[in-house]
CSV table of C-alpha atoms in Angstrom, one decimal:
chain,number,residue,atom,x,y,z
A,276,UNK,CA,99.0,-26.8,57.8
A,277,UNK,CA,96.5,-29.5,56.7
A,278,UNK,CA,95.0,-27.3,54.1
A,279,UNK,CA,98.3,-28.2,52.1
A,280,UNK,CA,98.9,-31.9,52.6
A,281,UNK,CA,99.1,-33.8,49.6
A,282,UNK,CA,99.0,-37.4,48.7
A,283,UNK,CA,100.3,-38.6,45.8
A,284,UNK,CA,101.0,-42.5,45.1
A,285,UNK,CA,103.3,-43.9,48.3
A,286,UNK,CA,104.4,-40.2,49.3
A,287,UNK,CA,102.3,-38.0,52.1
A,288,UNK,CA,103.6,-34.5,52.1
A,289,UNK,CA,103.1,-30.8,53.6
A,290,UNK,CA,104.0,-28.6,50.6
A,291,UNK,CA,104.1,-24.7,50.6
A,292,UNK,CA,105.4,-21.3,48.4
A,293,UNK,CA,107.2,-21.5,45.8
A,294,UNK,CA,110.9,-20.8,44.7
A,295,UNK,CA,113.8,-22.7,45.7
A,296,UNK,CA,112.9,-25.8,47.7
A,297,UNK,CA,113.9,-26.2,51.4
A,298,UNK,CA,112.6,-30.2,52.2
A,299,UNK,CA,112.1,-30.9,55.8
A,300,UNK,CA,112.7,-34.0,57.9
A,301,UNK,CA,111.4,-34.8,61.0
A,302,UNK,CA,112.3,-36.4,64.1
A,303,UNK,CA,111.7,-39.7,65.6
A,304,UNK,CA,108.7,-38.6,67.6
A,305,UNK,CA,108.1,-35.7,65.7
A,306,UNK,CA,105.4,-34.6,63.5
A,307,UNK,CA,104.9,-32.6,60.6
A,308,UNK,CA,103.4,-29.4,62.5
A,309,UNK,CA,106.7,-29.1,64.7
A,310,UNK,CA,107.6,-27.2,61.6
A,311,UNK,CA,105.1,-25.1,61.1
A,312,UNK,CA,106.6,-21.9,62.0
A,313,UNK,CA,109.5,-22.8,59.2
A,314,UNK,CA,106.8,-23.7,56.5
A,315,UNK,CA,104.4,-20.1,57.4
A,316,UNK,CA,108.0,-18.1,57.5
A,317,UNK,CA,109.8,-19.3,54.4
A,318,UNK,CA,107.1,-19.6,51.9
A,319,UNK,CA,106.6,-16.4,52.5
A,320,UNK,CA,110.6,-15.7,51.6
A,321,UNK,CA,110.7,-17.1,48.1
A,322,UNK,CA,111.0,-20.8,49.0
A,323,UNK,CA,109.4,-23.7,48.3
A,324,UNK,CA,108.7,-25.5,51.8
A,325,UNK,CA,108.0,-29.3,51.2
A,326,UNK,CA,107.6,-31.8,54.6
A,327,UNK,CA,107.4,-35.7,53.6
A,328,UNK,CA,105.8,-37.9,56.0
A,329,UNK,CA,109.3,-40.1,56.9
A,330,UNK,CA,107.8,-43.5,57.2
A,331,UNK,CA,109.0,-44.8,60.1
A,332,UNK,CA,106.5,-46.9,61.6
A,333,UNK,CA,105.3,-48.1,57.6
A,334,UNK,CA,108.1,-49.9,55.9
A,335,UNK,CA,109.1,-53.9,57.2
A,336,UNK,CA,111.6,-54.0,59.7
A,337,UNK,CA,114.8,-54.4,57.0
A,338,UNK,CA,113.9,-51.1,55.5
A,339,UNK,CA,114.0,-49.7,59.2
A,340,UNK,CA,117.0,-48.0,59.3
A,341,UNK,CA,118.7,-44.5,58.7
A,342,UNK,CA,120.2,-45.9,55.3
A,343,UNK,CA,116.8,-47.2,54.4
A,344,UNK,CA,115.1,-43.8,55.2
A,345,UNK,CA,118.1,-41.8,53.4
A,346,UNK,CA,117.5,-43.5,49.9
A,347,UNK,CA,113.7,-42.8,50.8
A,348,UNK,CA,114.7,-39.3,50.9
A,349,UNK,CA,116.1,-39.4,47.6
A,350,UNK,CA,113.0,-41.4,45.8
A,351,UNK,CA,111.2,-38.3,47.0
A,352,UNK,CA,113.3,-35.9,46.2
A,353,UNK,CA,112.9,-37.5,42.6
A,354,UNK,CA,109.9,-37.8,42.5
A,355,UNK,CA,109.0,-34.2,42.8
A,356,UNK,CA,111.3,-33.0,39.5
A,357,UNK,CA,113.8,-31.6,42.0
A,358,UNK,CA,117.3,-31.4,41.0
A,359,UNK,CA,119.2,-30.1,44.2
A,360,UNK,CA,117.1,-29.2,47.7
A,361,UNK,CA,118.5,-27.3,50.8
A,362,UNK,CA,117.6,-30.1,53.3
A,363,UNK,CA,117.0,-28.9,57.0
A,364,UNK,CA,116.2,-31.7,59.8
A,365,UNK,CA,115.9,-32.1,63.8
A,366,UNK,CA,116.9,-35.1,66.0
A,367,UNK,CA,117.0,-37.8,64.1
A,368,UNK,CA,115.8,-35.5,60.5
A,369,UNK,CA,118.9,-33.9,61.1
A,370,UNK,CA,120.3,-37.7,60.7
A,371,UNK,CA,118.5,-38.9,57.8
A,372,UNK,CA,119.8,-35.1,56.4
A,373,UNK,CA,123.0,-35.9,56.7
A,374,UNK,CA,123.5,-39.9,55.5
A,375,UNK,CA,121.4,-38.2,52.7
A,376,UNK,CA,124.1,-35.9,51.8
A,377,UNK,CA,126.8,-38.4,52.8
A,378,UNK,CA,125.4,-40.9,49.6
A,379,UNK,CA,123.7,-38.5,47.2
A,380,UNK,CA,125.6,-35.0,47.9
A,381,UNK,CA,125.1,-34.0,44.1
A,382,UNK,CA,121.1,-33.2,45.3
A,383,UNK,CA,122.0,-31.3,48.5
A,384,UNK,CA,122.7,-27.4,48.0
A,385,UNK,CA,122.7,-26.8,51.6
A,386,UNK,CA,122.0,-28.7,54.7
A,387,UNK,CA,120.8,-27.2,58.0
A,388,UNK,CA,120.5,-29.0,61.0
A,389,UNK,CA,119.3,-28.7,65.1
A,390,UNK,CA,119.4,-31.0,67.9
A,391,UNK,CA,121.0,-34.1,65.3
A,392,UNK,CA,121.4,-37.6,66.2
A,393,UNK,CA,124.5,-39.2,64.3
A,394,UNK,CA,127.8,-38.6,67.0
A,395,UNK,CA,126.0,-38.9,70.0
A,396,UNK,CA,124.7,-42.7,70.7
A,397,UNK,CA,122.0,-41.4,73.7
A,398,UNK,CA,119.9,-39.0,71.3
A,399,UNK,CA,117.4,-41.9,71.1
A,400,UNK,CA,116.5,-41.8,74.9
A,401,UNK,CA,118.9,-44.2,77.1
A,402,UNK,CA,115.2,-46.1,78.3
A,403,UNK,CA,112.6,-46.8,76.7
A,404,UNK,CA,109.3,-46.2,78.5
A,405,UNK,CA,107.2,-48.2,80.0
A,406,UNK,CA,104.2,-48.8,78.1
A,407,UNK,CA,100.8,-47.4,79.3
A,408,UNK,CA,103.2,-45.0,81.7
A,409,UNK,CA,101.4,-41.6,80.5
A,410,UNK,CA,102.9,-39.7,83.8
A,411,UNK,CA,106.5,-40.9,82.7
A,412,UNK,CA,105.6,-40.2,79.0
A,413,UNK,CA,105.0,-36.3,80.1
A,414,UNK,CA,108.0,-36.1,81.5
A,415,UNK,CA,110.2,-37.8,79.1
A,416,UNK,CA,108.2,-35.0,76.4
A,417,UNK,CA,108.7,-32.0,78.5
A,418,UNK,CA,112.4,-32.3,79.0
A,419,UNK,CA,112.9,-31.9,75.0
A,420,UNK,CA,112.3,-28.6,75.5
A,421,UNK,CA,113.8,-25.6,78.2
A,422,UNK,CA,110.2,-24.5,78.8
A,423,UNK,CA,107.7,-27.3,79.7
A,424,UNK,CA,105.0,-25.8,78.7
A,425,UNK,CA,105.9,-26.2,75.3
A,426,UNK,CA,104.9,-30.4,75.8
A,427,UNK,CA,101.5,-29.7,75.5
A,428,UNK,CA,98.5,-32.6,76.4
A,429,UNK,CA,98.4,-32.9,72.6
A,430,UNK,CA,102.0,-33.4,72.3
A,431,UNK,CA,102.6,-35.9,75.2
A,432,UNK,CA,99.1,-37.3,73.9
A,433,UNK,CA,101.3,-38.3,70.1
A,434,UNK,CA,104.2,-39.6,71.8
A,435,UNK,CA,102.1,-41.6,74.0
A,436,UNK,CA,100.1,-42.9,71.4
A,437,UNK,CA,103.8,-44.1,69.7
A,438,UNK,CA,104.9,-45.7,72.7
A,439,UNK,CA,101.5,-47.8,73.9
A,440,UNK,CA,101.5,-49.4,70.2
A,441,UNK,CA,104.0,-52.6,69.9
A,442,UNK,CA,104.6,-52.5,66.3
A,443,UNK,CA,105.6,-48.9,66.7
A,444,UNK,CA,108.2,-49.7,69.9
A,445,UNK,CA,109.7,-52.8,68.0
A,446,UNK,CA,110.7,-50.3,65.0
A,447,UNK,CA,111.5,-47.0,67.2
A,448,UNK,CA,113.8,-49.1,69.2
A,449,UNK,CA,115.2,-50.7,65.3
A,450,UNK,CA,115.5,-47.2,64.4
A,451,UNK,CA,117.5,-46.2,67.6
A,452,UNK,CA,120.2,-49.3,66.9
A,453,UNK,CA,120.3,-48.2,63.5
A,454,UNK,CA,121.3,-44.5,64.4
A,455,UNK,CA,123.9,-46.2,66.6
A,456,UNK,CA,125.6,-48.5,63.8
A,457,UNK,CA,125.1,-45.3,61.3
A,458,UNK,CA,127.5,-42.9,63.7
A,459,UNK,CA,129.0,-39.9,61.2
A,460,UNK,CA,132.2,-39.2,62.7
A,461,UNK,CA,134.2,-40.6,60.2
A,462,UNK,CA,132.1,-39.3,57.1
A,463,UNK,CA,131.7,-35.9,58.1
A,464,UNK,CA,135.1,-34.4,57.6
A,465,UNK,CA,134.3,-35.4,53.7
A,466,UNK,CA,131.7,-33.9,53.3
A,467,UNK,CA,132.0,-30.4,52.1
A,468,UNK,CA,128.4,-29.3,51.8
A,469,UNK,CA,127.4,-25.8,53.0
A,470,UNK,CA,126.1,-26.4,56.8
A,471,UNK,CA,124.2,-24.3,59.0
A,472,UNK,CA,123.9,-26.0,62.8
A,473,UNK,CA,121.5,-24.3,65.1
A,474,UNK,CA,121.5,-26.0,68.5
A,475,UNK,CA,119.9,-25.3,71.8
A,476,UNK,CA,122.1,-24.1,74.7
A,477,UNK,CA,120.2,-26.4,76.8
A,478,UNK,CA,119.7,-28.9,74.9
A,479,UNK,CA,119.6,-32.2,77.1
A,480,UNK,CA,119.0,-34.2,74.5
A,481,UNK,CA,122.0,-33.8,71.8
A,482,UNK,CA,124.2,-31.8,74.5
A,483,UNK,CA,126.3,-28.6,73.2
A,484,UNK,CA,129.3,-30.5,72.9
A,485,UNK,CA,127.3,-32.4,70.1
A,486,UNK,CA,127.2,-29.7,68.0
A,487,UNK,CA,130.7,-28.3,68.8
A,488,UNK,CA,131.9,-31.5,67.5
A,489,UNK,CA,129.5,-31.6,64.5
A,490,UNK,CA,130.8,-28.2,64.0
A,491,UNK,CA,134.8,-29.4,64.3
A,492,UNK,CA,134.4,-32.2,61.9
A,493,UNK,CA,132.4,-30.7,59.5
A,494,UNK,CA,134.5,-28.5,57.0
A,495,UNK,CA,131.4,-25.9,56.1
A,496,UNK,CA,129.8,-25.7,59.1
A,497,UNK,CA,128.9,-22.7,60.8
A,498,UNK,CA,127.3,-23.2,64.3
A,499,UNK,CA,124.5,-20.8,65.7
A,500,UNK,CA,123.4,-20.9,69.3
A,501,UNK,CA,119.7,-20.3,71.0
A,502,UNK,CA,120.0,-19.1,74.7
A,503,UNK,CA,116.9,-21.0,77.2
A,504,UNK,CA,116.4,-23.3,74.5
A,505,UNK,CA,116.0,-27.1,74.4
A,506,UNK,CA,115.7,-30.4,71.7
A,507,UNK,CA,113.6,-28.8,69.0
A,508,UNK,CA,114.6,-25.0,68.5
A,509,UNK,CA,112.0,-24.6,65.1
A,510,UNK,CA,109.3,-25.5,68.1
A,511,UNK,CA,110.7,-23.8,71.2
A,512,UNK,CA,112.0,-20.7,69.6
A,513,UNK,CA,110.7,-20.1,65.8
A,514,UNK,CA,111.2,-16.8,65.5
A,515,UNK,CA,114.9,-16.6,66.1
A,516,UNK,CA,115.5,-20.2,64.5
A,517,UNK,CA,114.3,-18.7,61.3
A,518,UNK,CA,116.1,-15.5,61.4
A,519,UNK,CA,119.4,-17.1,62.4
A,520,UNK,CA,118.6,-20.2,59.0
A,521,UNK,CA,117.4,-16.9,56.5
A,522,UNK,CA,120.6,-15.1,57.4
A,523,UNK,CA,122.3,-18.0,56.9
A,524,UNK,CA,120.6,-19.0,53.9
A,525,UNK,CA,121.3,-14.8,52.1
A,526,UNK,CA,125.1,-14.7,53.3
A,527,UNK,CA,125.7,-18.4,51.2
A,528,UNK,CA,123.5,-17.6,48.5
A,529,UNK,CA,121.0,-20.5,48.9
């Protein structure tokens, strides 16, 4: 994926194919590659896959927050010429995604979203770890997923990295009281957008019943399910994340 990463004034960004443009938001802990899979499959389908660096640990502490990241979203979104984007996002992606759509739905054509923070106040992690812990960092990593093995050294390695800088604590734990004050319950039965939710059956991080009710309150939502799959389903299960989002993406005409 580095072979496409672009840099262009205060935007970093992972931008492949061409045709109608699918932007990408990732999670708290996660990087661009967690989408990889997505970005190889779609480009390849007659979209446009472009993944912004989010910047999380970059802006002061005021501009730390799921609002702040939204209207981010938006600059970007601008900034690239692009009048309306299918916008698909994990954990708290899948957050930003939606307060996105929430304050400028006239640049969202569709939204798609897996394993979202904005109902359920523990998707941050109900502790934060202790620093310097790696053996407690591994295990915090693997249970994103069903299969362990998926939490590679490289993988624990990036979140550890997060957690053993202070700066980086200070605003993950900002951003986790900001996804708390920013719950959607009340907004989503507003907003009419075309929704595709694809969620993990054993998800332990945003439950099942997350997306159910993400599913009830939303009034164009259609929710698809991943058997032995956890957190991230673009990363655990690709192949059948991206067949369940193309057909998804054909039968609504996006």
């Amino acid at each position: 994926m580095e072979k496409k990463f672009i840099k262009e004034g205060k935007y970093s960004y992972y931008e492949v194919g061409e045709g109608t443009p699918i932007v990408v938001l990732h999670g708290l802990m996660g990087g661009l590659s967690n989408f990889g899979a997505v970005a190889d499959y779609f480009s390849t389908k007659g979209y446009k896959v472009i993944i912004p660096e989010l910047p999380l640990y970059t802006q002061n502490l005021l501009k730390t927050s799921v609002k702040s990241f939204s209207k981010y979203v938006k600059d970007f979104i601008t900034f690239k010429g692009l009048e309306r984007v299918i916008l698909l996002g994990n954990s708290l992606g899948g957050h930003i995604a939606l307060y996105h759509t929430k304050m400028y739905p006239e640049k969202v054509a569709g939204l798609i979203i897996t394993g979202s923070s904005g109902l359920y106040e523990s998707a941050m992690g109900d502790s934060y770890p202790k620093r310097g812990d790696y053996e407690y960092i591994r295990k915090k990593t693997e249970v994103v997923f069903y299969d362990p093995e998926i939490a590679t050294k490289e993988l624990v390695d990036e979140v550890f990295a997060i957690v053993s800088d202070r700066i980086k604590v200070i605003k993950t734990l900002t951003i986790a009281k900001s996804a708390i004050r920013h719950n959607m319950a009340k907004d989503l039965p507003k907003m009419h957008v075309k929704t595709c939710l694809v969620w993990g059956k054993n998800d332990l991080v945003t439950p099942p019943e997350v997306a159910e009710e993400f599913n009830k309150l939303m009034p164009n939502a259609s929710l698809y399910w991943i058997d032995k799959c956890g957190h991230a389903a673009m990363m655990e299960r690709p192949d059948e994340f991206n067949a369940i989002v193309e057909n998804w993406l054909k039968e609504n005409h996006l």
